Amino acid sequence: MSKYFKSAALVFQVACGVQLFNNYVAEFTWCFGPSMLPTLNMTGDIVGFEHLTQRFSKLGTGDLVVAISPTDPSKLVCKRIIGVPGDKVVIDPVSPYRQYITVPPGHYWLMGDNLSNSTDSRAYGPVSGGLILGRVFARLWPSPKWINNGLEEIVEFS
């Protein structure tokens, strides 16, 4: 009988370890839809996202994040951070009438890479940092690749 208790205890310990890893280190999710083309495939990618950046440093402009949807809490969204707290951002860069907003403290301005087909902060406004689950670090399937910050610094020479 003790053999079964040892096996059950081992299974319980492994399950607890997996749960702790998912909650505090990293987890995986399936992202699909046209909003992140060409970075992610429309038919779906499995991506890994980590929770450590939020705990030990700051999320930055250009980071790809997974967040709870502000309009439907049962769904997740994968978007790029365009503005961090205090940044002044254009609400809709494809609109001929430019309007700007300052991102409030504790919030982020999120947008999809495919501006013509993305529901993002242009529709639901700044997203609370509490809704952001983590920073995407890799696409695991169908073609594995590391995902770095998607925005490059523009250097002007005078």
Tab-separated table of C-alpha atoms in Angstrom:
chain	number	residue	atom	x	y	z
A	1	MET	CA	0.000	0.000	0.000
A	2	SER	CA	2.852	2.434	0.704
A	3	LYS	CA	3.970	2.046	-2.939
A	4	TYR	CA	0.696	3.658	-4.047
A	5	PHE	CA	1.038	6.493	-1.537
A	6	LYS	CA	4.574	7.225	-2.758
A	7	SER	CA	3.366	7.286	-6.375
A	8	ALA	CA	0.430	9.523	-5.462
A	9	ALA	CA	2.741	11.849	-3.516
A	10	LEU	CA	5.114	12.093	-6.495
A	11	VAL	CA	2.258	12.896	-8.896
A	12	PHE	CA	0.985	15.542	-6.466
A	13	GLN	CA	4.446	17.139	-6.174
A	14	VAL	CA	4.897	17.251	-9.958
A	15	ALA	CA	1.420	18.779	-10.403
A	16	CYS	CA	2.216	21.430	-7.787
A	17	GLY	CA	5.532	22.202	-9.498
A	18	VAL	CA	3.842	22.610	-12.880
A	19	GLN	CA	1.192	24.886	-11.351
A	20	LEU	CA	3.835	27.073	-9.656
A	21	PHE	CA	5.812	27.285	-12.911
A	22	ASN	CA	2.676	28.338	-14.846
A	23	ASN	CA	1.680	30.956	-12.277
A	24	TYR	CA	5.053	32.559	-11.599
A	25	VAL	CA	7.530	31.769	-14.385
A	26	ALA	CA	6.025	31.055	-17.819
A	27	GLU	CA	3.133	29.439	-19.616
A	28	PHE	CA	1.947	28.719	-23.126
A	29	THR	CA	-1.131	29.712	-25.090
A	30	TRP	CA	-2.547	29.524	-28.571
A	31	CYS	CA	-2.782	32.864	-30.435
A	32	PHE	CA	-4.795	33.101	-33.620
A	33	GLY	CA	-6.477	35.729	-35.752
A	34	PRO	CA	-5.425	38.403	-38.221
A	35	SER	CA	-4.477	41.169	-35.764
A	36	MET	CA	-0.815	40.177	-35.338
A	37	LEU	CA	0.041	39.457	-38.981
A	38	PRO	CA	2.864	39.170	-40.070
A	39	THR	CA	4.445	38.484	-36.642
A	40	LEU	CA	2.082	35.601	-35.867
A	41	ASN	CA	0.100	33.381	-38.225
A	42	MET	CA	-3.614	33.963	-38.696
A	43	THR	CA	-4.375	30.242	-38.357
A	44	GLY	CA	-2.723	30.063	-34.965
A	45	ASP	CA	0.604	29.854	-33.200
A	46	ILE	CA	1.519	28.414	-29.835
A	47	VAL	CA	3.501	31.071	-27.976
A	48	GLY	CA	5.309	31.087	-24.667
A	49	PHE	CA	4.937	34.059	-22.372
A	50	GLU	CA	6.779	34.791	-19.158
A	51	HIS	CA	5.684	36.511	-15.959
A	52	LEU	CA	9.136	37.547	-14.719
A	53	THR	CA	9.528	40.840	-16.625
A	54	GLN	CA	6.547	42.360	-14.831
A	55	ARG	CA	7.854	41.255	-11.442
A	56	PHE	CA	11.513	42.256	-11.769
A	57	SER	CA	11.677	44.991	-14.419
A	58	LYS	CA	9.293	46.898	-16.679
A	59	LEU	CA	7.380	46.116	-19.811
A	60	GLY	CA	8.494	48.387	-22.614
A	61	THR	CA	7.311	49.865	-25.856
A	62	GLY	CA	7.503	47.195	-28.552
A	63	ASP	CA	7.033	44.208	-26.234
A	64	LEU	CA	4.492	41.627	-27.394
A	65	VAL	CA	2.179	40.714	-24.508
A	66	VAL	CA	-0.700	38.400	-23.672
A	67	ALA	CA	-3.516	40.082	-21.759
A	68	ILE	CA	-7.046	39.415	-20.608
A	69	SER	CA	-9.414	41.036	-23.097
A	70	PRO	CA	-10.887	44.260	-21.665
A	71	THR	CA	-14.143	43.594	-23.533
A	72	ASP	CA	-14.499	39.852	-22.782
A	73	PRO	CA	-12.637	38.592	-19.689
A	74	SER	CA	-13.072	34.977	-20.818
A	75	LYS	CA	-10.700	35.601	-23.754
A	76	LEU	CA	-7.025	36.455	-24.094
A	77	VAL	CA	-5.520	38.922	-26.568
A	78	CYS	CA	-1.998	39.089	-27.935
A	79	LYS	CA	-0.934	42.654	-28.769
A	80	ARG	CA	2.122	44.896	-28.943
A	81	ILE	CA	2.750	47.661	-26.382
A	82	ILE	CA	2.784	50.983	-28.236
A	83	GLY	CA	2.664	53.251	-25.202
A	84	VAL	CA	3.675	52.893	-21.551
A	85	PRO	CA	2.393	55.047	-18.658
A	86	GLY	CA	3.084	58.712	-19.364
A	87	ASP	CA	3.648	58.320	-23.129
A	88	LYS	CA	1.723	60.496	-25.545
A	89	VAL	CA	0.411	58.260	-28.358
A	90	VAL	CA	-1.689	58.811	-31.444
A	91	ILE	CA	-5.053	57.111	-30.958
A	92	ASP	CA	-5.387	55.903	-34.551
A	93	PRO	CA	-2.280	56.261	-36.744
A	94	VAL	CA	-4.200	55.368	-39.936
A	95	SER	CA	-6.819	58.078	-39.417
A	96	PRO	CA	-6.356	61.333	-41.350
A	97	TYR	CA	-7.457	63.229	-38.208
A	98	ARG	CA	-4.732	62.743	-35.598
A	99	GLN	CA	-5.852	62.680	-31.986
A	100	TYR	CA	-3.460	62.028	-29.119
A	101	ILE	CA	-3.844	60.596	-25.641
A	102	THR	CA	-1.459	60.413	-22.699
A	103	VAL	CA	-1.357	56.869	-21.343
A	104	PRO	CA	-2.520	57.048	-17.711
A	105	PRO	CA	-0.465	55.641	-14.814
A	106	GLY	CA	-0.730	51.846	-14.509
A	107	HIS	CA	-2.017	51.437	-18.076
A	108	TYR	CA	-0.616	50.505	-21.491
A	109	TRP	CA	-1.627	51.322	-25.069
A	110	LEU	CA	-1.859	48.017	-26.984
A	111	MET	CA	-2.177	47.569	-30.740
A	112	GLY	CA	-2.025	44.726	-33.209
A	113	ASP	CA	0.663	44.697	-35.896
A	114	ASN	CA	-2.030	44.481	-38.608
A	115	LEU	CA	-3.656	47.893	-38.083
A	116	SER	CA	-6.294	47.361	-40.747
A	117	ASN	CA	-7.703	44.275	-38.981
A	118	SER	CA	-7.160	44.559	-35.236
A	119	THR	CA	-9.403	45.295	-32.280
A	120	ASP	CA	-7.101	46.960	-29.793
A	121	SER	CA	-6.679	50.083	-27.651
A	122	ARG	CA	-8.123	52.154	-30.492
A	123	ALA	CA	-11.447	50.460	-29.651
A	124	TYR	CA	-11.212	49.880	-25.890
A	125	GLY	CA	-8.709	52.514	-24.737
A	126	PRO	CA	-5.712	52.113	-22.419
A	127	VAL	CA	-5.413	48.652	-20.856
A	128	SER	CA	-4.764	48.272	-17.142
A	129	GLY	CA	-1.431	46.674	-16.302
A	130	GLY	CA	-3.348	44.230	-14.103
A	131	LEU	CA	-4.851	42.646	-17.223
A	132	ILE	CA	-1.444	41.906	-18.759
A	133	LEU	CA	-0.475	38.300	-18.027
A	134	GLY	CA	3.030	38.297	-19.471
A	135	ARG	CA	5.531	39.122	-22.217
A	136	VAL	CA	5.747	36.788	-25.208
A	137	PHE	CA	9.280	35.432	-25.566
A	138	ALA	CA	8.913	32.723	-28.231
A	139	ARG	CA	6.734	31.164	-30.876
A	140	LEU	CA	6.874	27.425	-30.227
A	141	TRP	CA	4.732	26.100	-33.067
A	142	PRO	CA	4.474	25.843	-36.109
A	143	SER	CA	7.938	27.335	-36.726
A	144	PRO	CA	9.866	27.967	-33.495
A	145	LYS	CA	11.525	31.358	-33.114
A	146	TRP	CA	12.487	33.793	-30.358
A	147	ILE	CA	10.369	36.926	-30.278
A	148	ASN	CA	12.209	40.095	-29.347
A	149	ASN	CA	10.996	43.641	-28.955
A	150	GLY	CA	9.323	44.485	-32.261
A	151	LEU	CA	10.183	48.151	-32.445
A	152	GLU	CA	13.582	49.438	-33.436
A	153	GLU	CA	14.902	52.751	-32.250
A	154	ILE	CA	14.968	55.373	-34.983
A	155	VAL	CA	18.265	57.222	-34.974
A	156	GLU	CA	18.329	60.581	-36.697
A	157	PHE	CA	21.592	62.054	-37.907
A	158	SER	CA	21.868	65.822	-38.090
